[in-house]
């Protein structure tokens, strides 16, 4: 299983761009990288998924270098409502054969 | 509305009293799974199921059972709960065969075992 390492916490001011990096040195060839957001007492919510290079949606961008041993979630112009825990998840897309390992996540605090 | 529904949302019980946390999804998802979340430990997978009658252990299966008799339901069973099973539990589901790898989570069930 590809384990992930993320910073435990980050602080940012409103309006700034936030980049959260996830390390996954033993990522397998078929593994995808997925990020989830979780607010207190709620279930995690899907943000973005990618395999290589760059993926962008209306919420975030995901940057994956050529060696795929790390990835960076970029949140543009964060607001107070982006305060949450962000999880990096590495595994087979729709893997039913192996457990999905979430890790401990990064707690982002956005300050006014 | 597409959703994953867990019940009960909150439960206080005593050691050894069997309990079941139900999970139901209305999206026709093949894949379902259970997680527990504890402070400082993140989300840990308990069991998962690829489809009806197919289940497998996750990272922390000890003390839990599951069943998948119907596609939409995936109950989590604690035969003899102990205080170390006090936790916040989440059920999740996703399509197995389509392109999207998105997991849909329920709202959580907070369990306290005294």
GROMACS .gro file of C-alpha atoms in nm, chain A residues 2-4 21-35 49-55 62-72 88-93:
model
   42
    2UNK     CA    1   0.123   0.346  -0.083
    3UNK     CA    2   0.149   0.541   0.241
    4UNK     CA    3   0.127   0.915   0.242
   21UNK     CA    4   0.207   1.879  -0.040
   22UNK     CA    5   0.168   1.506   0.003
   23UNK     CA    6   0.460   1.264  -0.017
   24UNK     CA    7   0.397   0.914  -0.152
   25UNK     CA    8   0.735   0.764  -0.231
   26UNK     CA    9   0.614   0.411  -0.298
   27UNK     CA   10   0.326   0.498  -0.528
   28UNK     CA   11   0.249   0.218  -0.772
   29UNK     CA   12   0.217   0.252  -1.147
   30UNK     CA   13  -0.161   0.216  -1.143
   31UNK     CA   14  -0.225   0.435  -0.839
   32UNK     CA   15  -0.424   0.757  -0.859
   33UNK     CA   16  -0.395   1.050  -0.620
   34UNK     CA   17  -0.713   1.183  -0.464
   35UNK     CA   18  -0.773   1.465  -0.221
   49UNK     CA   19  -0.820   1.338  -0.843
   50UNK     CA   20  -0.530   1.298  -1.081
   51UNK     CA   21  -0.272   1.061  -1.222
   52UNK     CA   22   0.001   1.286  -1.360
   53UNK     CA   23   0.089   1.646  -1.451
   54UNK     CA   24  -0.188   1.890  -1.363
   55UNK     CA   25  -0.559   1.866  -1.300
   62UNK     CA   26  -0.355   1.924  -0.834
   63UNK     CA   27   0.008   1.921  -0.942
   64UNK     CA   28   0.188   1.592  -0.987
   65UNK     CA   29   0.555   1.583  -1.094
   66UNK     CA   30   0.687   1.335  -1.344
   67UNK     CA   31   0.816   1.090  -1.081
   68UNK     CA   32   0.475   1.097  -0.904
   69UNK     CA   33   0.639   1.059  -0.563
   70UNK     CA   34   0.460   1.365  -0.436
   71UNK     CA   35   0.164   1.582  -0.521
   72UNK     CA   36   0.049   1.931  -0.433
   88UNK     CA   37  -0.430   1.287   0.043
   89UNK     CA   38  -0.525   0.938  -0.070
   90UNK     CA   39  -0.323   0.715  -0.299
   91UNK     CA   40  -0.458   0.400  -0.452
   92UNK     CA   41  -0.610   0.233  -0.750
   93UNK     CA   42  -0.901   0.419  -0.899
   0.00000   0.00000   0.00000
